Amino acid sequence: MHAFILAGGFATRLWPLTEKRAKPLLPLAGKPIITHIVEKIPKDIPVTVSTNAVFKEGFESWRKELGRENLEILIEDTLSDDQKLGALGAVSQWIQSESINEDVLLLTGDNYFGFEISDFTEAYSNGTPLLAAFDISDKNKAKSFGVVLLEDDGKSIKGFEEKPKEPSSTIVSTGCSILPKSSLPVLVEYAKKKPDNVGGIFEEFLSQKISIECFTFSDPWFDIGSFEAYLEATRELVGEKIVLEEGASLEHTNCEGSVVVGVGSKVNRSELKDVVIFEGSTIEDCNLENCIIDLNCSLKGVDLRGKMIREKTNLTSKK
């Protein structure tokens, strides 16, 4: 088996945090989102991370810091969203260029999976596609996702509903699956028509009478596609705690909820509630709630709610 992680999106909904940084490299509870994923992949499974030329330097630096030997970075030669191969197109190109002839563990680099991937691979029946699905336990929330419809056995998939107005289930599709090597030619052909539609490959399998099994889990899962989802994931993983990374400090500061202070950042005489501060920032005499502060910012005497602050921003109150 070979793991392939899609990490080439431009994530415009999370700008300015992702203007110069790939979304999977955003810090989550003290380490990049993609690190949470890779650390769960069994050591004997080689990993290929697919990204684009804009983020090449960031991923190569991450790879060196991670230190996993059987991990490679595959660079797609694109500089903007309109040049991209498409997520499924990138998978297809890799399969063909590398002559992949083994099962593929396909993952999206901006999802957090609470379950153990070793449990997922153990649930795989050789030759049958396996899709990980999360029980969101709320039909109203399920409206925002692809809903999975199961047979009476609770394991075989009989269909899908894409962001339905009236969901038939609370089981939603996630960015984690196993594609048997026998199914890869189907993927390559489908990608010629729908290069952007990763989830569509499973509907294509059903249309070709290829059985699909479902691995249903209730462990935490987050599709980190928005500011709100990013903070929600942080609250889930950090809890009602303070995370101080190396060289970070808090002085004369009150904290509520989940607070993460990145490497070398300094906070003094402030009020923080559900705040993530990236590395190298200085916060003084501020009141921050539901905020994300990017690298090397300097904030003094400001009151902010629900804001993402761009890298190297300097804000000082005029009071």
Coordinates of C-alpha atoms in Angstrom, one line a residue:
M1 CA 0.0 0.0 0.0
H2 CA 1.1 3.5 -0.8
A3 CA -0.3 6.7 0.9
F4 CA -1.1 9.7 -1.3
I5 CA -1.9 13.0 0.4
L6 CA -3.6 15.8 -1.6
A7 CA -2.1 19.1 -0.4
G8 CA -2.1 21.5 -3.4
G9 CA -5.2 23.6 -2.9
F10 CA -5.0 27.4 -2.6
A11 CA -7.5 27.7 0.3
T12 CA -8.8 31.2 -0.5
R13 CA -11.5 31.0 2.3
L14 CA -8.6 31.0 4.8
W15 CA -6.8 34.0 3.4
P16 CA -4.8 35.9 4.7
L17 CA -3.4 32.8 6.6
T18 CA -3.0 30.8 3.4
E19 CA -1.7 33.5 1.0
K20 CA 1.8 32.3 1.4
R21 CA 1.3 29.0 3.2
A22 CA -0.5 25.8 2.2
K23 CA -3.5 25.0 4.4
P24 CA -2.1 21.6 5.5
L25 CA 0.9 23.4 7.0
L26 CA -1.3 25.6 9.2
P27 CA -0.5 24.9 12.9
L28 CA -3.2 22.9 14.8
A29 CA -2.7 22.4 18.5
G30 CA 1.1 22.9 18.2
K31 CA 1.9 21.1 14.9
P32 CA 0.9 21.4 11.2
I33 CA -2.4 19.8 10.2
I34 CA -0.6 17.4 7.9
T35 CA 1.7 16.3 10.6
H36 CA -1.3 15.0 12.6
I37 CA -2.1 12.9 9.5
V38 CA 1.3 11.6 8.7
E39 CA 2.0 10.6 12.2
K40 CA -1.0 8.2 12.1
I41 CA 0.2 6.5 8.9
P42 CA 1.9 3.2 9.7
K43 CA 5.7 3.5 9.3
D44 CA 5.9 0.8 6.7
I45 CA 3.6 2.6 4.3
P46 CA 5.4 5.0 1.9
V47 CA 3.9 8.5 1.7
T48 CA 3.7 10.9 -1.3
V49 CA 2.5 14.4 -0.6
S50 CA 1.2 16.2 -3.7
T51 CA 1.3 20.0 -3.7
N52 CA 2.0 22.9 -6.1
A53 CA 5.0 25.0 -7.0
V54 CA 3.9 27.9 -4.8
F55 CA 4.2 25.9 -1.7
K56 CA 7.3 23.9 -2.6
E57 CA 9.7 25.5 -0.2
G58 CA 7.2 25.3 2.7
F59 CA 6.7 21.5 2.2
E60 CA 10.3 20.8 1.7
S61 CA 11.2 22.5 5.0
W62 CA 8.4 20.6 6.7
R63 CA 9.6 17.3 5.3
K64 CA 13.1 17.9 6.8
E65 CA 11.7 18.8 10.2
L66 CA 9.4 15.7 10.2
G67 CA 12.3 13.4 9.4
R68 CA 10.3 10.5 7.9
E69 CA 12.5 8.6 5.4
N70 CA 9.8 7.1 3.2
L71 CA 8.1 10.4 2.5
E72 CA 8.4 12.3 -0.8
I73 CA 7.0 15.7 -2.0
L74 CA 5.5 15.7 -5.5
I75 CA 5.4 19.2 -7.0
E76 CA 2.7 20.0 -9.4
D77 CA 3.9 22.8 -11.7
T78 CA 1.1 25.2 -11.1
L79 CA 1.1 28.8 -9.7
S80 CA -2.6 29.5 -9.5
D81 CA -6.0 27.8 -9.0
D82 CA -6.9 28.0 -12.7
Q83 CA -3.8 26.1 -13.7
K84 CA -4.3 23.1 -11.3
L85 CA -4.7 19.6 -12.6
G86 CA -7.6 19.1 -10.2
A87 CA -7.4 16.9 -7.1
L88 CA -8.4 13.7 -8.9
G89 CA -6.3 14.7 -11.9
A90 CA -3.3 15.0 -9.7
V91 CA -3.9 11.4 -8.3
S92 CA -4.3 10.1 -11.9
Q93 CA -1.1 11.8 -13.1
W94 CA 0.8 10.3 -10.2
I95 CA -0.6 6.8 -10.9
Q96 CA 0.4 6.9 -14.5
S97 CA 3.8 8.7 -14.2
E98 CA 4.9 6.4 -11.4
S99 CA 3.2 3.2 -12.8
I100 CA 1.5 2.6 -9.4
N101 CA 0.3 -0.9 -9.2
E102 CA -0.6 -1.3 -5.5
D103 CA -3.4 -0.3 -3.2
V104 CA -3.6 3.5 -2.5
L105 CA -4.4 5.1 0.8
L106 CA -5.9 8.4 -0.4
L107 CA -6.0 11.3 2.1
T108 CA -6.8 15.0 1.9
G109 CA -4.2 17.1 3.8
D110 CA -6.6 19.6 5.3
N111 CA -8.7 17.0 7.3
Y112 CA -8.1 16.0 10.9
F113 CA -8.9 12.4 11.6
G114 CA -9.3 11.3 15.2
F115 CA -9.3 7.6 14.5
E116 CA -6.1 5.5 14.0
I117 CA -5.3 4.9 10.4
S118 CA -4.0 1.5 11.3
D119 CA -7.5 0.6 12.4
F120 CA -8.7 1.8 9.0
T121 CA -6.2 -0.2 7.1
E122 CA -7.1 -3.3 9.1
A123 CA -10.7 -2.9 8.2
Y124 CA -9.9 -3.0 4.5
S125 CA -11.0 -6.1 2.6
N126 CA -8.5 -6.7 -0.1
G127 CA -9.8 -5.6 -3.5
T128 CA -12.9 -3.6 -2.2
P129 CA -12.7 0.2 -2.0
L130 CA -13.1 1.4 1.5
L131 CA -14.3 4.9 2.4
A132 CA -14.0 6.5 5.9
A133 CA -17.3 8.2 7.0
F134 CA -18.0 10.2 10.0
D135 CA -21.3 10.0 12.0
I136 CA -22.0 13.7 12.5
S137 CA -25.1 12.8 14.5
D138 CA -27.1 15.8 13.3
K139 CA -29.1 15.9 10.0
N140 CA -29.0 19.6 9.9
K141 CA -25.2 19.6 10.0
A142 CA -25.1 16.8 7.4
K143 CA -26.7 19.2 4.8
S144 CA -23.2 20.7 4.3
F145 CA -21.5 17.4 3.3
G146 CA -21.7 14.4 1.1
V147 CA -24.0 12.0 2.8
V148 CA -23.4 8.2 2.7
L149 CA -26.2 5.8 2.3
L150 CA -25.6 2.3 3.8
E151 CA -27.2 -1.0 3.1
D152 CA -28.9 -2.9 6.0
D153 CA -25.6 -4.5 6.9
G154 CA -24.3 -1.1 8.0
K155 CA -21.1 -1.6 6.0
S156 CA -21.8 -1.7 2.3
I157 CA -22.5 1.6 0.5
K158 CA -25.5 1.8 -1.7
G159 CA -25.5 5.5 -2.6
F160 CA -24.6 9.1 -1.9
E161 CA -26.4 12.4 -1.4
E162 CA -24.4 15.6 -2.2
K163 CA -25.3 18.4 0.3
P164 CA -28.9 17.3 0.4
K165 CA -31.7 19.6 1.7
E166 CA -33.2 16.7 3.6
P167 CA -30.4 14.2 4.4
S168 CA -31.4 10.5 4.7
S169 CA -28.5 9.8 7.1
T170 CA -26.0 11.5 9.4
I171 CA -23.1 9.5 8.0
V172 CA -20.9 11.9 5.9
S173 CA -18.0 11.2 3.6
T174 CA -14.5 12.3 4.6
G175 CA -11.2 12.7 2.8
C176 CA -9.9 9.3 3.6
S177 CA -10.2 6.2 1.5
I178 CA -8.4 3.1 0.3
L179 CA -8.5 2.4 -3.5
P180 CA -7.5 -1.2 -4.5
K181 CA -5.0 -1.4 -7.3
S182 CA -7.7 -3.1 -9.4
S183 CA -9.8 0.1 -9.3
L184 CA -7.0 2.5 -10.4
P185 CA -7.7 2.2 -14.2
V186 CA -11.3 3.3 -13.4
L187 CA -10.0 6.3 -11.6
V188 CA -7.7 7.3 -14.4
E189 CA -10.5 7.1 -17.0
Y190 CA -12.9 9.0 -14.7
A191 CA -10.3 11.7 -14.0
K192 CA -10.2 12.6 -17.7
K193 CA -13.8 13.7 -17.5
K194 CA -14.0 15.0 -13.9
P195 CA -10.5 15.9 -12.7
D196 CA -11.8 18.0 -9.8
N197 CA -14.2 15.5 -8.4
V198 CA -12.5 13.3 -5.9
G199 CA -15.7 12.1 -4.2
G200 CA -17.3 11.4 -7.6
I201 CA -15.0 8.4 -8.1
F202 CA -17.1 6.5 -5.6
E203 CA -20.3 7.2 -7.4
E204 CA -18.5 6.0 -10.6
F205 CA -17.6 2.8 -8.8
L206 CA -21.2 2.2 -8.0
S207 CA -22.3 3.0 -11.5
Q208 CA -19.8 0.3 -12.7
K209 CA -21.2 -2.2 -10.1
I210 CA -18.0 -2.0 -8.0
S211 CA -18.9 -2.6 -4.4
I212 CA -17.7 -0.1 -1.8
E213 CA -17.4 -0.7 1.9
C214 CA -17.7 2.0 4.7
F215 CA -15.6 2.5 7.8
T216 CA -17.8 4.5 10.1
F217 CA -16.3 6.4 13.0
S218 CA -17.3 8.8 15.7
D219 CA -13.9 10.0 16.8
P220 CA -13.2 13.7 16.2
W221 CA -13.1 14.8 12.5
F222 CA -12.7 18.2 11.0
D223 CA -12.6 19.4 7.4
I224 CA -10.7 22.5 8.0
G225 CA -12.0 24.6 5.2
S226 CA -12.9 27.8 7.0
F227 CA -12.0 30.1 9.9
E228 CA -14.8 28.7 12.0
A229 CA -13.8 25.1 11.3
Y230 CA -10.1 25.9 12.2
L231 CA -11.1 27.4 15.6
E232 CA -13.5 24.5 16.2
A233 CA -10.8 22.0 15.6
T234 CA -8.4 23.9 17.9
R235 CA -11.1 24.0 20.7
E236 CA -11.7 20.2 20.3
L237 CA -8.0 19.3 20.4
V238 CA -6.7 21.8 23.0
G239 CA -9.8 21.9 25.2
E240 CA -10.0 24.5 28.0
K241 CA -6.2 24.8 28.2
I242 CA -3.3 27.0 27.3
V243 CA -0.6 25.6 25.0
L244 CA 2.7 27.5 25.2
E245 CA 5.2 26.4 22.5
E246 CA 9.0 26.7 22.9
G247 CA 10.1 30.2 24.0
A248 CA 6.5 31.5 24.3
S249 CA 5.4 33.5 27.3
L250 CA 2.3 34.8 29.0
E251 CA 2.6 37.6 31.6
H252 CA -0.2 39.3 33.5
T253 CA -2.7 37.8 31.1
N254 CA -6.1 36.1 31.6
C255 CA -7.0 33.3 29.3
E256 CA -10.3 31.5 28.7
G257 CA -11.2 28.6 26.4
S258 CA -8.5 27.3 24.1
V259 CA -5.3 29.4 23.8
V260 CA -2.3 28.5 21.7
V261 CA 0.8 30.7 21.8
G262 CA 3.4 29.8 19.1
V263 CA 7.2 29.6 19.3
G264 CA 8.8 32.7 20.7
S265 CA 5.6 34.7 20.9
K266 CA 5.1 37.1 23.9
V267 CA 1.8 38.1 25.4
N268 CA 1.6 40.7 28.2
R269 CA -1.3 42.4 30.1
S270 CA -4.0 41.0 27.8
E271 CA -7.3 39.1 27.8
L272 CA -7.4 36.1 25.5
K273 CA -10.4 33.8 24.7
D274 CA -10.2 31.1 22.1
V275 CA -7.1 32.5 20.4
V276 CA -4.4 31.0 18.2
I277 CA -1.1 33.1 18.0
F278 CA 1.5 31.9 15.5
E279 CA 5.2 32.2 16.2
G280 CA 7.2 35.3 16.6
S281 CA 4.4 37.7 17.6
T282 CA 4.1 40.3 20.3
I283 CA 0.7 41.0 22.0
E284 CA 0.4 43.7 24.6
D285 CA -2.6 45.4 26.3
C286 CA -5.0 43.6 24.0
N287 CA -8.4 42.0 24.3
L288 CA -8.7 39.2 21.8
E289 CA -11.6 36.7 21.3
N290 CA -12.0 34.1 18.5
C291 CA -8.9 35.4 16.7
I292 CA -6.0 33.9 14.8
I293 CA -2.8 35.9 14.7
D294 CA -0.3 35.0 12.0
L295 CA 3.5 35.1 12.1
N296 CA 5.5 38.0 13.5
C297 CA 2.7 40.3 14.3
S298 CA 2.8 43.2 16.7
L299 CA -0.5 44.2 18.4
K300 CA -0.8 46.8 21.1
G301 CA -3.9 48.1 22.8
V302 CA -6.4 46.7 20.4
D303 CA -9.7 45.0 20.9
L304 CA -10.5 42.3 18.3
R305 CA -13.3 39.7 17.8
G306 CA -13.5 37.0 15.2
K307 CA -10.5 38.2 13.1
M308 CA -7.7 36.6 11.2
I309 CA -4.6 38.9 11.2
R310 CA -2.2 38.9 8.3
E311 CA 1.5 38.0 8.8
K312 CA 3.7 40.9 10.0
T313 CA 0.8 43.1 10.8
N314 CA 1.5 46.0 13.2
L315 CA -1.6 47.4 15.0
T316 CA -1.4 50.0 17.7
S317 CA -4.4 51.7 19.3
K318 CA -4.5 55.5 18.9
K319 CA -6.0 55.9 22.3

